[in-house]
Structure formats: C-alpha cells, structure tokens
PDB file of C-alpha atoms in Angstrom:
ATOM      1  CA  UNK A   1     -16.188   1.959  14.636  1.00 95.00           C
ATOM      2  CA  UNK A   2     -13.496   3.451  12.430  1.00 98.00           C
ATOM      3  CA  UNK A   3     -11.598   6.077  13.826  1.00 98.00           C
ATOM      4  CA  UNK A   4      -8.852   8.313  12.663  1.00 98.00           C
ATOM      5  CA  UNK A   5      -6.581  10.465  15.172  1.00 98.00           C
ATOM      6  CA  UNK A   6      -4.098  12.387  14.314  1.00 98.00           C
ATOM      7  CA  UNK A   7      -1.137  14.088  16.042  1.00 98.00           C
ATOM      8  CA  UNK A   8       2.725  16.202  15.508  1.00 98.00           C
ATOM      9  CA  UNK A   9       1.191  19.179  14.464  1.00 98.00           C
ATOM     10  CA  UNK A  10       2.881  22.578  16.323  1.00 98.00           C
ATOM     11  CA  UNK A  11       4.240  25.456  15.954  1.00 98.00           C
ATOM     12  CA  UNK A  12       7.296  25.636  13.682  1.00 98.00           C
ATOM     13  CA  UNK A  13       9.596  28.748  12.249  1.00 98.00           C
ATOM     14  CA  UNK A  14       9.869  28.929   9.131  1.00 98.00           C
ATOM     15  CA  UNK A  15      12.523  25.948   6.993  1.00 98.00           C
ATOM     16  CA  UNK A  16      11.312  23.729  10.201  1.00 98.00           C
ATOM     17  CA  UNK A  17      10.332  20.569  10.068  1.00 98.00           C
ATOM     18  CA  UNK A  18       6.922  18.202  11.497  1.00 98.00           C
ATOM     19  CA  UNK A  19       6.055  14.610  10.933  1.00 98.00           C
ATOM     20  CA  UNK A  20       2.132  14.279  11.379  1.00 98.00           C
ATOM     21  CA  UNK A  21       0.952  10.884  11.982  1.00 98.00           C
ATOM     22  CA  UNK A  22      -2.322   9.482  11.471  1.00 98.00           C
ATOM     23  CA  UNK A  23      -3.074   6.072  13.452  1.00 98.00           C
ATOM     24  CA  UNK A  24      -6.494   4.096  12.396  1.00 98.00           C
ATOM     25  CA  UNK A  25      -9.070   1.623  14.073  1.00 98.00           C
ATOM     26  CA  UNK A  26     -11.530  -0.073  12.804  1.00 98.00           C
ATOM     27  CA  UNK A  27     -10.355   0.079   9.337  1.00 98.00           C
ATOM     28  CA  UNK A  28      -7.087  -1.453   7.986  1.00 98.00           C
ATOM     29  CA  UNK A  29      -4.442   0.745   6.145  1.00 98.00           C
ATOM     30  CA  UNK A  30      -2.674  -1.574   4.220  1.00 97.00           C
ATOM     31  CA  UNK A  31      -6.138  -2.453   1.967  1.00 97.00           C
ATOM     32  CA  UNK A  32      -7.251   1.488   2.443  1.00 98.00           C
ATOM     33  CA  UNK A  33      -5.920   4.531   0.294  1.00 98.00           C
ATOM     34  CA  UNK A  34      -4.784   7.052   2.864  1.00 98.00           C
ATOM     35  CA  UNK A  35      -4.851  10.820   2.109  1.00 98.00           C
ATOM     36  CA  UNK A  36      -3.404  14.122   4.311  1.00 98.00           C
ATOM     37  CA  UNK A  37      -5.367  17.273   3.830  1.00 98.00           C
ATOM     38  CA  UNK A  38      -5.171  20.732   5.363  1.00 98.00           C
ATOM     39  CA  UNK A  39      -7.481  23.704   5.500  1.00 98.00           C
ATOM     40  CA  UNK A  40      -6.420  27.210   6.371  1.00 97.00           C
ATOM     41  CA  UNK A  41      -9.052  30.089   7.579  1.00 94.00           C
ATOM     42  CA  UNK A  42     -11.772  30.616   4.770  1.00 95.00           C
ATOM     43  CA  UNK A  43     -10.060  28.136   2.882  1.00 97.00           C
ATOM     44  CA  UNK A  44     -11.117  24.797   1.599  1.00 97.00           C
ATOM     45  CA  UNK A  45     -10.120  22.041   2.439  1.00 98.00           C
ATOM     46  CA  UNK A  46      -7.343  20.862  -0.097  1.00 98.00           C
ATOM     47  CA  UNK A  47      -5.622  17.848  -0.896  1.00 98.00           C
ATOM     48  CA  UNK A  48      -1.862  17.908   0.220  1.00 98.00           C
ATOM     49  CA  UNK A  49      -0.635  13.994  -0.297  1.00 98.00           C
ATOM     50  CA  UNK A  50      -2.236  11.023  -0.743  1.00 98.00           C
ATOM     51  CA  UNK A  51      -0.429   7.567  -0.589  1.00 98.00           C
ATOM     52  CA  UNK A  52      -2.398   4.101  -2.219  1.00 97.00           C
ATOM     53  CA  UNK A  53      -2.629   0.542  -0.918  1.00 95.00           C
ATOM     54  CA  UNK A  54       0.327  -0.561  -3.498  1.00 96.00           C
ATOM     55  CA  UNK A  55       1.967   2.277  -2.029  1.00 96.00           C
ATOM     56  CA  UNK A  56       1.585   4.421  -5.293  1.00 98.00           C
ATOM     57  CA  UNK A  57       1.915   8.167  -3.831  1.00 98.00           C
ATOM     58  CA  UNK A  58       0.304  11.722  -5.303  1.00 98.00           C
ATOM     59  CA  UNK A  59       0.996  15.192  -3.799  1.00 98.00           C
ATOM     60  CA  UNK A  60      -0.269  18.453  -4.349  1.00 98.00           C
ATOM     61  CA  UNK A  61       1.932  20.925  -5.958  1.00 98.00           C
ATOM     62  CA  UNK A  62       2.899  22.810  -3.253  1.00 98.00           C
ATOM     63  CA  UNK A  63       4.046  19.726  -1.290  1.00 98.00           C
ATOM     64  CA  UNK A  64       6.345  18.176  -4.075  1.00 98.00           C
ATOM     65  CA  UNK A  65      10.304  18.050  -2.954  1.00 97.00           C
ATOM     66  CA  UNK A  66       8.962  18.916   0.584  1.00 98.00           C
ATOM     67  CA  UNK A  67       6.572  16.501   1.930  1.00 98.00           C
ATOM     68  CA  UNK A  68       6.565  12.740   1.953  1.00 98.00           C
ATOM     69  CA  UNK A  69       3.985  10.659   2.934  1.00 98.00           C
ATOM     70  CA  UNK A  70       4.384   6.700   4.149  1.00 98.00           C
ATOM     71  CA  UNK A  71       2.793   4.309   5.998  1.00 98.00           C
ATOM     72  CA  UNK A  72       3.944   1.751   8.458  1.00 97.00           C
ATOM     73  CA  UNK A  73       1.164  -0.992   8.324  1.00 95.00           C
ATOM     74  CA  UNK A  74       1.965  -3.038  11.502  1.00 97.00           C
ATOM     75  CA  UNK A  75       1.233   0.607  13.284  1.00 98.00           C
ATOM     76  CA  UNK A  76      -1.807   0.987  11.219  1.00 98.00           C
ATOM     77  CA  UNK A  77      -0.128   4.803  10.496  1.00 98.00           C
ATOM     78  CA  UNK A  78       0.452   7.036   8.370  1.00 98.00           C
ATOM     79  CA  UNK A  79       3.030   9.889   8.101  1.00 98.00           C
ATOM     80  CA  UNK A  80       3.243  13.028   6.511  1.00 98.00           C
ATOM     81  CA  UNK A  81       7.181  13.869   6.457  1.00 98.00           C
ATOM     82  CA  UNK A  82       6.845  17.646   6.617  1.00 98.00           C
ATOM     83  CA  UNK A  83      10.566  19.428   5.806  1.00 98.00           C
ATOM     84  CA  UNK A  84      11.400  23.149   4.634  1.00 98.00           C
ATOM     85  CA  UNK A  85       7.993  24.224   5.907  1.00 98.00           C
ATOM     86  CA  UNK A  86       6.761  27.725   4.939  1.00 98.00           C
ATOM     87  CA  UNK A  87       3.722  30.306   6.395  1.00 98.00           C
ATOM     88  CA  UNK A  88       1.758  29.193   3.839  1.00 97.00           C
ATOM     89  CA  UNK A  89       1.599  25.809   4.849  1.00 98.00           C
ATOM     90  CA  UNK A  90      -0.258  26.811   7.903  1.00 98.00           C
ATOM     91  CA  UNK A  91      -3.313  24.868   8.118  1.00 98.00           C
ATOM     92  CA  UNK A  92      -5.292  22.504  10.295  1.00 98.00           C
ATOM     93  CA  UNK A  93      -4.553  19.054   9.045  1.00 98.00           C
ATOM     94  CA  UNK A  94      -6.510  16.230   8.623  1.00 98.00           C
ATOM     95  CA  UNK A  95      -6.669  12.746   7.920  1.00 98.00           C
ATOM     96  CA  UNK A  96      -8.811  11.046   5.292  1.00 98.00           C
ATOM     97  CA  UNK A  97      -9.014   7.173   4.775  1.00 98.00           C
ATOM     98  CA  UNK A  98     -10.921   4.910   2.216  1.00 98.00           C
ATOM     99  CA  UNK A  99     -10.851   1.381   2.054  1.00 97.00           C
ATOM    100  CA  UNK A 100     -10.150  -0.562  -1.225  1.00 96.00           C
ATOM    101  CA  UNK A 101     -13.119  -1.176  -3.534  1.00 96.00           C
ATOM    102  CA  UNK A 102     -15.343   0.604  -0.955  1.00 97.00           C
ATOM    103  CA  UNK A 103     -16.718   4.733  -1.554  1.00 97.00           C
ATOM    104  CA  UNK A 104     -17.139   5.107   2.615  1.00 97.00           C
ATOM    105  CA  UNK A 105     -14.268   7.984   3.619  1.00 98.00           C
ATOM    106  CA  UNK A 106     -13.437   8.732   7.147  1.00 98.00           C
ATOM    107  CA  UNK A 107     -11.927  12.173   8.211  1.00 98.00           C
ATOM    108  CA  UNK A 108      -9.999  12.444  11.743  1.00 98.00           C
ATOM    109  CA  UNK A 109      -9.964  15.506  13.791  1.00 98.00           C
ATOM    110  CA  UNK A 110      -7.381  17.280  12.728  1.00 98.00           C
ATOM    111  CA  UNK A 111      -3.972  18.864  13.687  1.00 98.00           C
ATOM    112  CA  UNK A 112      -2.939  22.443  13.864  1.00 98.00           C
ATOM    113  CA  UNK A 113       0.388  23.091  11.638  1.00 98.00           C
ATOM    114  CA  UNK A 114       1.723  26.691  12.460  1.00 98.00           C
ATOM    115  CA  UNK A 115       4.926  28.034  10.432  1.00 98.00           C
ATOM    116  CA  UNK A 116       5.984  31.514  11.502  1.00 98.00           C
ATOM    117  CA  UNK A 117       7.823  33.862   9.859  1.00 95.00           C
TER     118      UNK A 117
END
C-alpha cells in the first residue's frame, strides 16, 4: 500500500517560517517525482513546488525566492522549506507522488498552514 503522510504545518505570523515534510511507504522517492500542493477555502487545489527524480525542481510563482523543496531519499521525505510566509499562503497542504514511467498519483492527507496577519 502506498501511503503519503504529511506533517509541520501550524500556525505562523506573518515573515514566519514552516518546513512541511512528506514521508512515503510503499512507493520509493528517489525513482518518483514528488510534488507539494495547497488548497485554500473554495479554492482549487494548486500546484506550489514540485521536485523530479534527477532532482530537477519547478515552483509556482508565488513560491519562487520563498519556498524550497528537497528530498532526503534514505528518509523516503520530502520537504517544503517554507520562509517569509504571507496570509495568502494559508492553505491545507498536501502531498502528491508519482513514480517514474508510471501515470498512478498518490495524494496524502494534508497539513493545515496558517499565516496571520
């Protein structure tokens, strides 16, 4: 059974900072692209980062110069490095993996990421 589980969401003040982590069974991050996305109320759910298995890296707009996503493969985790955080990044994150060559994704539960003012 893959499973995703993620955790280090919280509440934050604003120019705070979180690292979310996302730890996998069942399927093997080094061979697996590994995305963070977040969804706020009546929003959809958006890409925020997404990090290959050559370690090739892609982040939404709004992350860029804030966020950084890695992985640590003999943890089977990834991060998401989240600095100078803002309201509007308030969102319930979530994990999404794929493995190489393969279309199967697999989403986690999610975290709840709450920046005040």
């Amino acid at each position: 059974q893959v499973q995703l589980v993620e955790s280090g969401g919280g509440l934050v003040q604003t120019g705070g900072s979180l690292r979310l982590s996302c730890v996998g069974s069942g399927i093997n991050f080094s061979s697996s692209a590994v995305g963070w996305f977040r969804q706020a109320p009546g929003k959809q759910r958006d890409m925020v980062a997404i990090i290959s298995n050559a370690d090739t890296t892609d982040y939404a707009d709004s992350a860029k110069g804030r966020f950084t996503i890695s992985r640590d493969n003999a943890k089977n985790t990834v991060y998401l490095q989240m600095n100078s955080l803002k309201p509007e990044d308030t969102a319930v994150y979530y994990c999404n993996a794929k493995r190489r060559f393969l279309s199967a994704q697999y989403w986690g539960q999610g975290t709840q990421v709450t920046v005040s003012p």
